[in-house]
mmCIF file of C-alpha atoms and ligand atoms in Angstrom:
data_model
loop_
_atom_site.group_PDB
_atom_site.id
_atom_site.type_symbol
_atom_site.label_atom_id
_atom_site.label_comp_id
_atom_site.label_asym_id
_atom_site.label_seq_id
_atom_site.Cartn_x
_atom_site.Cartn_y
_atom_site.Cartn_z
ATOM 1 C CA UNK A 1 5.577 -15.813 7.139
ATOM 2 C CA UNK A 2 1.861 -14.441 7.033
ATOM 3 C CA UNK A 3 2.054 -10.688 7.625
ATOM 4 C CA UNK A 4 -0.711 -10.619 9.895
ATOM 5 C CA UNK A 5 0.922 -12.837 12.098
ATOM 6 C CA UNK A 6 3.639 -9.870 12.162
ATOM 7 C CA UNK A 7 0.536 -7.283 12.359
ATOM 8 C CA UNK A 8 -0.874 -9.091 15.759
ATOM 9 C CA UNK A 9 2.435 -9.256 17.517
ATOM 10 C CA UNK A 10 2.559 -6.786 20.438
ATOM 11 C CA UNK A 11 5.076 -4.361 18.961
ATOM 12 C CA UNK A 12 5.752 -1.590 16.239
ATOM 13 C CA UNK A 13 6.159 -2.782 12.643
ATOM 14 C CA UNK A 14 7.646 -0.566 9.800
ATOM 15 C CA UNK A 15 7.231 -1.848 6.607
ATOM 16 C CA UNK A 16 8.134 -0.667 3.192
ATOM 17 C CA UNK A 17 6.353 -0.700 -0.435
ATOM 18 C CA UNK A 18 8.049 -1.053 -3.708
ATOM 19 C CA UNK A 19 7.315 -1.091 -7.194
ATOM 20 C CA UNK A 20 8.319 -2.932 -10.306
ATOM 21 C CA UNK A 21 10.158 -1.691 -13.129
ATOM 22 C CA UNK A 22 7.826 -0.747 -16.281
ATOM 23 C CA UNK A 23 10.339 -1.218 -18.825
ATOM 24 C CA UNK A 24 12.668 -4.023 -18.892
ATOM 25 C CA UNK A 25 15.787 -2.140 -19.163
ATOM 26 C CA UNK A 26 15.381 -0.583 -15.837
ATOM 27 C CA UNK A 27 14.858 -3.976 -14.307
ATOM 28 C CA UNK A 28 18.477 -4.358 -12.914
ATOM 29 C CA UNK A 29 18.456 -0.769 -11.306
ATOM 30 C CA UNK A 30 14.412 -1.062 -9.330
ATOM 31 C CA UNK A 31 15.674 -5.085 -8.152
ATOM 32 C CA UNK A 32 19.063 -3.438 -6.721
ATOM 33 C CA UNK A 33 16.986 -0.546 -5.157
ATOM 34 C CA UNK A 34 14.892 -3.112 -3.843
ATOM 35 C CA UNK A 35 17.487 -4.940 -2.098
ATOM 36 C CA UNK A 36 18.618 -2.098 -0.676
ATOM 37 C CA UNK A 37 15.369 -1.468 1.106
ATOM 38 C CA UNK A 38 15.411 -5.176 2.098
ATOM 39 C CA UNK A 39 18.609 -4.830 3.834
ATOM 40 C CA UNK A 40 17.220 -2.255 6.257
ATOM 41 C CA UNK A 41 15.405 -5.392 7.561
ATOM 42 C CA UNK A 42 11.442 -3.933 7.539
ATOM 43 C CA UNK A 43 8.753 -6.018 9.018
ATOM 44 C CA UNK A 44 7.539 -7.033 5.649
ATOM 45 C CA UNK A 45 7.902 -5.347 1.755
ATOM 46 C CA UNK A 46 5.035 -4.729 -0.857
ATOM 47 C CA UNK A 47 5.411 -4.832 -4.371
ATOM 48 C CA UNK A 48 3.067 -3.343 -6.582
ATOM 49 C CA UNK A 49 1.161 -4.663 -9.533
ATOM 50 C CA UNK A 50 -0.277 -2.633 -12.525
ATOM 51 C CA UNK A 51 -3.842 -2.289 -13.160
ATOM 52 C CA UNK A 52 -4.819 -4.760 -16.463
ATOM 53 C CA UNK A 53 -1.098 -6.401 -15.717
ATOM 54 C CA UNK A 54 0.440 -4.970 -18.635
ATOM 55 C CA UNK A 55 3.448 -4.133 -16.652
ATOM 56 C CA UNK A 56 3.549 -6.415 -13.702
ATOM 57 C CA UNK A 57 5.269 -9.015 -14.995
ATOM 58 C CA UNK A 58 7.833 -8.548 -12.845
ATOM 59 C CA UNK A 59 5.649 -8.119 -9.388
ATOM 60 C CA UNK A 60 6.616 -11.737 -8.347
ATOM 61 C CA UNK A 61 10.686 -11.237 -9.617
ATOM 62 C CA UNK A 62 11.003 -8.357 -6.948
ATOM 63 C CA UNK A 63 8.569 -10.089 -4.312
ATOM 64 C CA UNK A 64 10.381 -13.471 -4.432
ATOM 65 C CA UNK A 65 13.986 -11.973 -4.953
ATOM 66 C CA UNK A 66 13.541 -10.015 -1.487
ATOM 67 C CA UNK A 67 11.974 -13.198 0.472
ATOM 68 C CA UNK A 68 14.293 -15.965 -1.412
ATOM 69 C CA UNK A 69 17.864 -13.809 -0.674
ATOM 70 C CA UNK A 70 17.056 -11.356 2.329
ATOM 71 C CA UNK A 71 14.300 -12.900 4.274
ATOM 72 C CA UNK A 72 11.682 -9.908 4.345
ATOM 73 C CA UNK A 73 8.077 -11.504 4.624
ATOM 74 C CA UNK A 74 6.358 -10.270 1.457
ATOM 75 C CA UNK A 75 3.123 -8.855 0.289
ATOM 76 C CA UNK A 76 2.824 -9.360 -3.473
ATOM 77 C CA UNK A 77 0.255 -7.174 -4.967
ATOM 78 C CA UNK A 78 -2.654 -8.388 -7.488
ATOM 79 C CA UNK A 79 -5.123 -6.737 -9.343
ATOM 80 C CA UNK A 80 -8.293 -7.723 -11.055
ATOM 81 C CA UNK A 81 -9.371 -4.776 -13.355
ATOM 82 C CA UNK A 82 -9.592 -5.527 -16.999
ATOM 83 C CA UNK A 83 -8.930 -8.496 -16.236
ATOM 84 C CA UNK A 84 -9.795 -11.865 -17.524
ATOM 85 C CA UNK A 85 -10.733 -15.236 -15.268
ATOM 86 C CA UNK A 86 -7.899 -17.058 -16.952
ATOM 87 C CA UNK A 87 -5.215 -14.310 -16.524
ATOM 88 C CA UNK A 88 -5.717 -13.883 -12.958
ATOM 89 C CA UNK A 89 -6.141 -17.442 -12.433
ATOM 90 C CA UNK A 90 -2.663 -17.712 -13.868
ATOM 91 C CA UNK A 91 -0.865 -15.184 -11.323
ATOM 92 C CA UNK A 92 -2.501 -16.572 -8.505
ATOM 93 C CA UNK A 93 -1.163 -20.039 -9.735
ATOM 94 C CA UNK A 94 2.567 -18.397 -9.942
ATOM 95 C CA UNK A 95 2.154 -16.823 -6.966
ATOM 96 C CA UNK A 96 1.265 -19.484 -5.164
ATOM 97 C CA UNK A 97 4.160 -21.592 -6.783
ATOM 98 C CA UNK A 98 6.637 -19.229 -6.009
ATOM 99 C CA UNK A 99 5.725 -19.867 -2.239
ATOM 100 C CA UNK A 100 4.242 -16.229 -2.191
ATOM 101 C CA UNK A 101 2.036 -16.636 1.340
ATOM 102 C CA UNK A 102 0.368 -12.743 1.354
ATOM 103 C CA UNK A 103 -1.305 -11.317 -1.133
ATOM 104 C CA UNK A 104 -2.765 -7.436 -1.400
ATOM 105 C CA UNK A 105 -6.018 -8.044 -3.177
ATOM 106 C CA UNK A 106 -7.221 -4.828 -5.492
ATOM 107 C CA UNK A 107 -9.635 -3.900 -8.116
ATOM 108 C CA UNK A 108 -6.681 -1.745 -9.645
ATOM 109 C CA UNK A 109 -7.671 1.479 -11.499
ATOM 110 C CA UNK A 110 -9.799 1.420 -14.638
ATOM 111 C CA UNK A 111 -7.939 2.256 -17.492
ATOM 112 C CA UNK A 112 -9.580 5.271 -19.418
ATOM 113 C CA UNK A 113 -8.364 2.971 -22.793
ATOM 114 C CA UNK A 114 -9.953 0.064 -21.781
ATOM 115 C CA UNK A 115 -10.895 -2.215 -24.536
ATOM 116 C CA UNK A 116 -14.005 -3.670 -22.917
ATOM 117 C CA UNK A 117 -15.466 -0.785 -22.108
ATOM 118 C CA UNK A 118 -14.734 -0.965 -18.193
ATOM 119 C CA UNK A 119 -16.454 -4.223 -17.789
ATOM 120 C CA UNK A 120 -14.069 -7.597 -17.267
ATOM 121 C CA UNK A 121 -14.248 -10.377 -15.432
ATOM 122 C CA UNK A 122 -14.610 -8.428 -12.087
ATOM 123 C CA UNK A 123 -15.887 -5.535 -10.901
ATOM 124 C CA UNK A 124 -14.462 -4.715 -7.492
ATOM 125 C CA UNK A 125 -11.853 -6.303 -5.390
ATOM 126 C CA UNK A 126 -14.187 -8.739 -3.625
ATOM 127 C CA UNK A 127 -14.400 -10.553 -6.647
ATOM 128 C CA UNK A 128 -10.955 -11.030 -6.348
ATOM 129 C CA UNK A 129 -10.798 -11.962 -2.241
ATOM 130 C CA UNK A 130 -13.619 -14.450 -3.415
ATOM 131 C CA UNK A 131 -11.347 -16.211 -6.018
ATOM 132 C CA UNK A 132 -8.044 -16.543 -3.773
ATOM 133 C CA UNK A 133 -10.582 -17.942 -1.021
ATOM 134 C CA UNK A 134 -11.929 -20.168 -3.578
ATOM 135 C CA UNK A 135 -7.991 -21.066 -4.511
ATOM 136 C CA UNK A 136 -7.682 -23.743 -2.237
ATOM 137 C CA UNK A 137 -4.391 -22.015 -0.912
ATOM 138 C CA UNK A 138 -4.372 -20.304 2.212
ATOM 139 C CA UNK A 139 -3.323 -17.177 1.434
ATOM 140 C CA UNK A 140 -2.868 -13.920 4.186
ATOM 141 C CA UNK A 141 -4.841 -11.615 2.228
ATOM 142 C CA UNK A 142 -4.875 -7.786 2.588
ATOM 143 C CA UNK A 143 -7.158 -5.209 1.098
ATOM 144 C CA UNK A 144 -6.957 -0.878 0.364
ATOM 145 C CA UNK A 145 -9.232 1.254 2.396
ATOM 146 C CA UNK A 146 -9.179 4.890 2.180
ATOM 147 C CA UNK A 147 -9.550 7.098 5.085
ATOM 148 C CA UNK A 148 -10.663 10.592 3.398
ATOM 149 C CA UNK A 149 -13.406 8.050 0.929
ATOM 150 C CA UNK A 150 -12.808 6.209 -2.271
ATOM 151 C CA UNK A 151 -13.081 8.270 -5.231
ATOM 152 C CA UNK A 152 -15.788 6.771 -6.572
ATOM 153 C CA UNK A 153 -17.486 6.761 -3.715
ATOM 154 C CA UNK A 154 -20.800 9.285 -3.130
ATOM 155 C CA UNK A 155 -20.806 8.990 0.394
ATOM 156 C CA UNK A 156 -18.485 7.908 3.367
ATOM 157 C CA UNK A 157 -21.291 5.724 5.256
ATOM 158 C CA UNK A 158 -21.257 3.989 1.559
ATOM 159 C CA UNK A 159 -17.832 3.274 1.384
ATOM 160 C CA UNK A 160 -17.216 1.496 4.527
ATOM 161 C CA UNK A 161 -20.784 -0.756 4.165
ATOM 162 C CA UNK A 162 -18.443 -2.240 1.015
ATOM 163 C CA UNK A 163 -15.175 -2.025 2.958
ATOM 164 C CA UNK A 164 -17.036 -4.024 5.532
ATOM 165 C CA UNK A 165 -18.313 -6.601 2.488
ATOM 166 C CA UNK A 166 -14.288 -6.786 1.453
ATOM 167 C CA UNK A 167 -13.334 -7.977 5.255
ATOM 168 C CA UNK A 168 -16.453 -10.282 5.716
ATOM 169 C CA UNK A 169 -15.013 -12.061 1.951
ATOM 170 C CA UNK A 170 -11.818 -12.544 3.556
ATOM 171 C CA UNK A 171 -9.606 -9.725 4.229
ATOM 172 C CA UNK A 172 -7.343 -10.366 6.599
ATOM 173 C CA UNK A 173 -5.867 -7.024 6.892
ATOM 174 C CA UNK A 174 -6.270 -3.341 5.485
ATOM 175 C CA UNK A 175 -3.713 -0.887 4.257
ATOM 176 C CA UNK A 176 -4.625 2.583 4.054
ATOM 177 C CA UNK A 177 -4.247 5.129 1.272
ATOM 178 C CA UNK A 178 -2.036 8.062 2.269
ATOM 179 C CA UNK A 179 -3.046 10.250 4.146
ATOM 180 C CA UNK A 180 -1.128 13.771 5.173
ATOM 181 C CA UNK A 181 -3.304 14.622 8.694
ATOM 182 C CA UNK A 182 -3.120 11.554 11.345
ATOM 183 C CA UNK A 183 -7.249 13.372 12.633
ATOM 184 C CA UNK A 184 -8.051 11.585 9.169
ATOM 185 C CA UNK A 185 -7.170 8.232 9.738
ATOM 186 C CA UNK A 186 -7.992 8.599 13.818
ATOM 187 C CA UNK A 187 -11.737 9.262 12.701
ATOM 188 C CA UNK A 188 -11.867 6.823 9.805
ATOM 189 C CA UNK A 189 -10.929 4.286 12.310
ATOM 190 C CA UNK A 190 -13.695 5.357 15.140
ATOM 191 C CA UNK A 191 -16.049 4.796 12.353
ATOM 192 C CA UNK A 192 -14.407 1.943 11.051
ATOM 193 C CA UNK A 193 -14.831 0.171 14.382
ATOM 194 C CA UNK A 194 -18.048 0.887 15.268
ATOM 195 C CA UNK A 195 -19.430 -0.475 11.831
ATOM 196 C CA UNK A 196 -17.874 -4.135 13.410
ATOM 197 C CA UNK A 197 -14.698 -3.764 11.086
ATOM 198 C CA UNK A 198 -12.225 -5.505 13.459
ATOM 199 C CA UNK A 199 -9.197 -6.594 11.446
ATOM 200 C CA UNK A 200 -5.443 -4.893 12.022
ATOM 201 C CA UNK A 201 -5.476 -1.703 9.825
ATOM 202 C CA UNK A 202 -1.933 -0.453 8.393
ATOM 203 C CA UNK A 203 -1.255 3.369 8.197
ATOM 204 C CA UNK A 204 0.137 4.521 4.618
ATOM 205 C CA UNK A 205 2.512 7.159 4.775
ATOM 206 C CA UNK A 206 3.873 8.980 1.610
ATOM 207 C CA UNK A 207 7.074 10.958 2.493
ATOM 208 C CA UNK A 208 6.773 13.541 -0.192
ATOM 209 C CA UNK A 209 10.286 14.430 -1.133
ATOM 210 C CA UNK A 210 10.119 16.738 -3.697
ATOM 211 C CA UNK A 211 7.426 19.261 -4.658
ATOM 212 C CA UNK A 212 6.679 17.789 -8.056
ATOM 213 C CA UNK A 213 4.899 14.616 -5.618
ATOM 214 C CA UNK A 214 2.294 16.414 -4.200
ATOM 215 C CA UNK A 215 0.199 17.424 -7.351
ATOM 216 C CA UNK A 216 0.632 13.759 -8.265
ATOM 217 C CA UNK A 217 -0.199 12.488 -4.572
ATOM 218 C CA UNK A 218 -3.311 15.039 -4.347
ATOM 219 C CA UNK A 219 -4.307 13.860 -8.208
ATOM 220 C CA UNK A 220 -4.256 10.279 -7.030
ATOM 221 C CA UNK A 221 -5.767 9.925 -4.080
ATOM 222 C CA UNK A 222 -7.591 13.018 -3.561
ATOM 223 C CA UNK A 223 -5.689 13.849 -0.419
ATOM 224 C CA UNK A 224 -6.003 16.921 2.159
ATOM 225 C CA UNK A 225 -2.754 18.641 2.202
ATOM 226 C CA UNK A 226 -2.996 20.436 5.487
ATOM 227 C CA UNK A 227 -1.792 24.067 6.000
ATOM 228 C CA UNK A 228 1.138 23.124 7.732
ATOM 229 C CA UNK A 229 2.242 20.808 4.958
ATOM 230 C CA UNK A 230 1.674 23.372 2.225
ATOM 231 C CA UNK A 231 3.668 25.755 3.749
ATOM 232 C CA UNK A 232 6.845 23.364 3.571
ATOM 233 C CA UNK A 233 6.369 23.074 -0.138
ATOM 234 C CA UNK A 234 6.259 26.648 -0.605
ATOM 235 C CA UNK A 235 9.026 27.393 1.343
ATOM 236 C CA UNK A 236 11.563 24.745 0.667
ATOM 237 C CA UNK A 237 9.443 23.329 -2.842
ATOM 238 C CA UNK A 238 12.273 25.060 -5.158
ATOM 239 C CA UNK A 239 14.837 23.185 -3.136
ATOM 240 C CA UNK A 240 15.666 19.495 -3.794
ATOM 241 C CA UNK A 241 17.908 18.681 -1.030
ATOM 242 C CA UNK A 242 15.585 20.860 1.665
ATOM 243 C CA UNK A 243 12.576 19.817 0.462
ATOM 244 C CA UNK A 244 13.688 16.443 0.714
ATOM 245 C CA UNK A 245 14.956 16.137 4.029
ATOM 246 C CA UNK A 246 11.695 18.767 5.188
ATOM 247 C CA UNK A 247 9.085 15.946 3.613
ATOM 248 C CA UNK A 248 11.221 13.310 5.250
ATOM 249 C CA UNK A 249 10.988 15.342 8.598
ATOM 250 C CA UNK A 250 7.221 15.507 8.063
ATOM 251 C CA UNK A 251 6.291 11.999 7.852
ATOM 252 C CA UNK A 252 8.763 10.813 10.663
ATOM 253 C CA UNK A 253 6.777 12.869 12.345
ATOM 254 C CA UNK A 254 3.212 11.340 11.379
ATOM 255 C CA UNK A 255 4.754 7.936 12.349
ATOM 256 C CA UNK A 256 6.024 9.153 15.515
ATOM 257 C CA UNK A 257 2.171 10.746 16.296
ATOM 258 C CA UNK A 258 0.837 7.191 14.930
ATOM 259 C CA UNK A 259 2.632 4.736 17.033
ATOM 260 C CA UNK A 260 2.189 7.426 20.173
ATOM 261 C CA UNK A 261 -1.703 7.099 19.425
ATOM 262 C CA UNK A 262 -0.994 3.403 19.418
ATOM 263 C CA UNK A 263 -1.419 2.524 15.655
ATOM 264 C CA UNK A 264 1.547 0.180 15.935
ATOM 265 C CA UNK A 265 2.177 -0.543 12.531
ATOM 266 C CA UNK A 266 2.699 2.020 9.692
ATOM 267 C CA UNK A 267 3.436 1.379 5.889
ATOM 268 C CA UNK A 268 5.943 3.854 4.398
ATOM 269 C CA UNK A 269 4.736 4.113 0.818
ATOM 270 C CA UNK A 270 9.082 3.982 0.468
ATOM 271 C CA UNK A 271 8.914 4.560 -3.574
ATOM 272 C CA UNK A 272 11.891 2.808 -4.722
ATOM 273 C CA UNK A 273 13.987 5.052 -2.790
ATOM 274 C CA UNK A 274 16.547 3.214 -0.286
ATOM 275 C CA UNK A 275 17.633 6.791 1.159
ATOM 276 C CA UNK A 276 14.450 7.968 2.037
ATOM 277 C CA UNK A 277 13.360 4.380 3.735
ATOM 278 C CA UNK A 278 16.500 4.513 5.441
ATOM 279 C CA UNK A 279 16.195 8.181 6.843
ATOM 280 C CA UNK A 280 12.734 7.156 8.640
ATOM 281 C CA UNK A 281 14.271 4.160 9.813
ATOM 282 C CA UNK A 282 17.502 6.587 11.464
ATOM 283 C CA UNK A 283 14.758 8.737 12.748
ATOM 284 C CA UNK A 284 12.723 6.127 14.578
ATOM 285 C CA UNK A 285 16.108 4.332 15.609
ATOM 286 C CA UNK A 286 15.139 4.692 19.468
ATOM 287 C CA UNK A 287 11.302 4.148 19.280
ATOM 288 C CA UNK A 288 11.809 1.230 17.072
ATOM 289 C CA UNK A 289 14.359 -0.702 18.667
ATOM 290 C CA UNK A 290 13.022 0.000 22.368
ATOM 291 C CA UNK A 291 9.485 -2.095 21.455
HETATM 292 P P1 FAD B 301 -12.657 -1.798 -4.284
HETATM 293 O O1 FAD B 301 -12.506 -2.317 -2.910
HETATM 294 O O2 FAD B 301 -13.340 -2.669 -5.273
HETATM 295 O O3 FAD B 301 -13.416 -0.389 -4.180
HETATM 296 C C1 FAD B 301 -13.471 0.497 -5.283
HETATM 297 C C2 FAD B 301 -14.722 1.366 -5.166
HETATM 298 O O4 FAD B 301 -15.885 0.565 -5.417
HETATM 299 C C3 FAD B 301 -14.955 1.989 -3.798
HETATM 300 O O5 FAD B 301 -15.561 3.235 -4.002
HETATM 301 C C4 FAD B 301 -15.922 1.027 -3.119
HETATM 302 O O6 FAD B 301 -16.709 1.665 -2.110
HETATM 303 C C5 FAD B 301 -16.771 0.605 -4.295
HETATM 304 N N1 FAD B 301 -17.322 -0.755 -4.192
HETATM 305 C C6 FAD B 301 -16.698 -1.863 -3.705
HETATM 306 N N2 FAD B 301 -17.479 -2.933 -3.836
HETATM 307 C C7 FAD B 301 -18.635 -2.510 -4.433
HETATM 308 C C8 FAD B 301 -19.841 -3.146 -4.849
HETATM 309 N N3 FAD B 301 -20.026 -4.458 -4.651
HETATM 310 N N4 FAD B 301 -20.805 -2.369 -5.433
HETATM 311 C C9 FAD B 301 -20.628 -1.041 -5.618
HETATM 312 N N5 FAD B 301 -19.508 -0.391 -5.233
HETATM 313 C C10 FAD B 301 -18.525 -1.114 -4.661
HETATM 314 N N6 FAD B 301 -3.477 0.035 -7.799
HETATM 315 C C11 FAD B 301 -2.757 -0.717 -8.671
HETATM 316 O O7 FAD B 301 -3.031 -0.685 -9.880
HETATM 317 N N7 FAD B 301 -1.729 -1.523 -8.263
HETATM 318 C C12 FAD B 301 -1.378 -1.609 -6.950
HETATM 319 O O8 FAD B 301 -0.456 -2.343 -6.608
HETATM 320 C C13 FAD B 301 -2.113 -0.824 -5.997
HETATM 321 N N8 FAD B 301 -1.821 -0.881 -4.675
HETATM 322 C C14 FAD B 301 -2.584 -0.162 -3.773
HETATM 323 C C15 FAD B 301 -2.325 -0.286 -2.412
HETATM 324 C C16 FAD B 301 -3.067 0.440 -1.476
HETATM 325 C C17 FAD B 301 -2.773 0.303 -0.011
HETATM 326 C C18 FAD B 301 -4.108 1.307 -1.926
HETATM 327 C C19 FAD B 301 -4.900 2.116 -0.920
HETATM 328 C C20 FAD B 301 -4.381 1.422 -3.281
HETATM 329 C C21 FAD B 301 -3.647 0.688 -4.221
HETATM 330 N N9 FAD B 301 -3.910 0.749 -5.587
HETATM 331 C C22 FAD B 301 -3.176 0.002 -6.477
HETATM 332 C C23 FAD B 301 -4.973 1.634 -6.087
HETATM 333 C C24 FAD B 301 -6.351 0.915 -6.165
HETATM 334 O O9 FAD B 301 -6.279 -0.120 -7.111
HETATM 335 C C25 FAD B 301 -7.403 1.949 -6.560
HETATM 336 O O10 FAD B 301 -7.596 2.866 -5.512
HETATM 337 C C26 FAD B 301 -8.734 1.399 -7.064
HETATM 338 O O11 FAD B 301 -9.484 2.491 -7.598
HETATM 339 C C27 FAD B 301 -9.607 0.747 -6.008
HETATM 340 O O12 FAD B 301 -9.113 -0.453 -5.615
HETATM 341 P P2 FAD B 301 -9.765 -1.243 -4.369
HETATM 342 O O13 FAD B 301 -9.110 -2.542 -4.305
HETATM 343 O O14 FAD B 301 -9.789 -0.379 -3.171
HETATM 344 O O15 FAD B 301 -11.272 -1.389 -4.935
#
């Protein structure tokens, strides 16, 4: 199933993200946490890919395991960075004969040890969208956008001109990065919208469950922690189980401000972790099931 046919329906969608095991001895363990988030039955799973593909081998293992034995539409991830024409020709040629219908299309981080110097085949992820278009296979095709700016990005007005580029190529959807305040991604879409960017966007949310996260989160995507957020990591930071079920509390409750504000379908950036997705799934029990 193409996800955005699940992203147009007139209802809520939860859907969780994964990510594949960088060694090969942890394989077994990450596919049977996998398959435990599949069970919950979201509206579709992601499974990451790592920039340059040194460690993604095992991207399409997870993606096809969870479609093949449990059903879950998914979203297999692909990056482009340091890559070369022929490599990513290759994945897109297993991906497409593994029946894999959705793919997230990203540039992927460069990598400070890159041997060529930052340049490869492609430069940004519209090279990419422009190559699965040119595959001949119909892929649903997804792309990031980032609510508080790209990184790299000087300016905001900037950064959506290219997002709007991506789309036009042949996004068919957007995921967002996380974000911690809902205002964020409630002004990013105002602005969004009014530069004639019209495709379903999907909320990210990151349910930080233990202090150790957030430097990480903030490091990676440059994220505003608001006040109210802080303050749970320095009260309950010290403490696993509290600061666990406290971060859990915290993004139920973005989702819950999401769909009210009638974003109807939220990624849970889920992390491997088949307690946590479960725990937001319990907590929107009612709301989900009622829509
Ligand atoms: P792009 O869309 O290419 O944008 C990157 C930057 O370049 C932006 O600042 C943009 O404004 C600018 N830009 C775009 N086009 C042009 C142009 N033509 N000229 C000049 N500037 C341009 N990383 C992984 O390695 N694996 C994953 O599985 C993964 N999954 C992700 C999922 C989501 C939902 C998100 C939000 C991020 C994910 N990332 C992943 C991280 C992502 O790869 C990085 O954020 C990366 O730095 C940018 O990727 P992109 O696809 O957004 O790049």
């Amino acid at each position: 199933m193409k996800i955005i046919d699940i992203l147009k329906r007139d209802s809520l969608s939860i859907s969780f993200e994964v990510f594949p095991p960088k060694y090969d001895t942890s394989f077994e363990s990450v596919k049977a946490a996998t398959e435990e988030i599949a069970k919950l039955s979201p509206s579709f799973m992601s499974v990451t890919y790592g920039a340059g593909g040194g460690t993604s081998k095992y991207t399409l293992d997870i993606a096809k395991n969870i479609m093949e034995r449990y059903s879950v539409p998914t979203l297999a991830h692909l990056t482009c960075v340091s890559s070369t024409k022929d490599t990513v020709k290759k994945q897109i040629d297993d991906m497409k004969n593994a029946g894999i219908k959705n793919i997230m299309a990203l540039r992927g981080d460069r990598l400070q040890d890159d041997r060529n110097g930052g340049i490869s085949d492609y430069r940004y992820a519209i090279d990419l969208i422009r190559e699965l278009k040119e595959s001949g296979e119909d892929f649903c095709i997804g792309g990031a956008c980032y609510p508080e700016v790209h990184p790299e990005s000087t300016c905001q007005k900037e950064d959506i001109r290219r997002l709007k580029e991506k789309v036009d190529a042949g996004c068919d959807f957007l995921t967002t990065q996380m974000f911690f305040d809902n205002n964020l991604l409630y002004n990013f879409l105002y602005k969004i919208r009014e530069a004639g960017i019209t495709v379903p966007v999907v909320a990210g949310i990151m349910p930080i469950t233990n202090a150790n996260q957030v430097e990480r989160a903030i490091k990676l995507s440059g994220s505003f922690m608001p006040q109210r957020f802080k303050s749970i990591v320095d009260k309950f930071g010290h403490d696993p189980k509290a600061m666990k079920q406290a971060g859990i509390a915290y993004a139920t409750d973005q989702v819950i401000d999401l769909f009210a504000n009638n974003i109807t379908n939220v990624h849970i950036y889920s992390m491997n972790k088949p307690d946590v997705a479960q725990k937001i799934k319990d907590n929107l029990s009612d709301i989900l099931g009622k829509l």
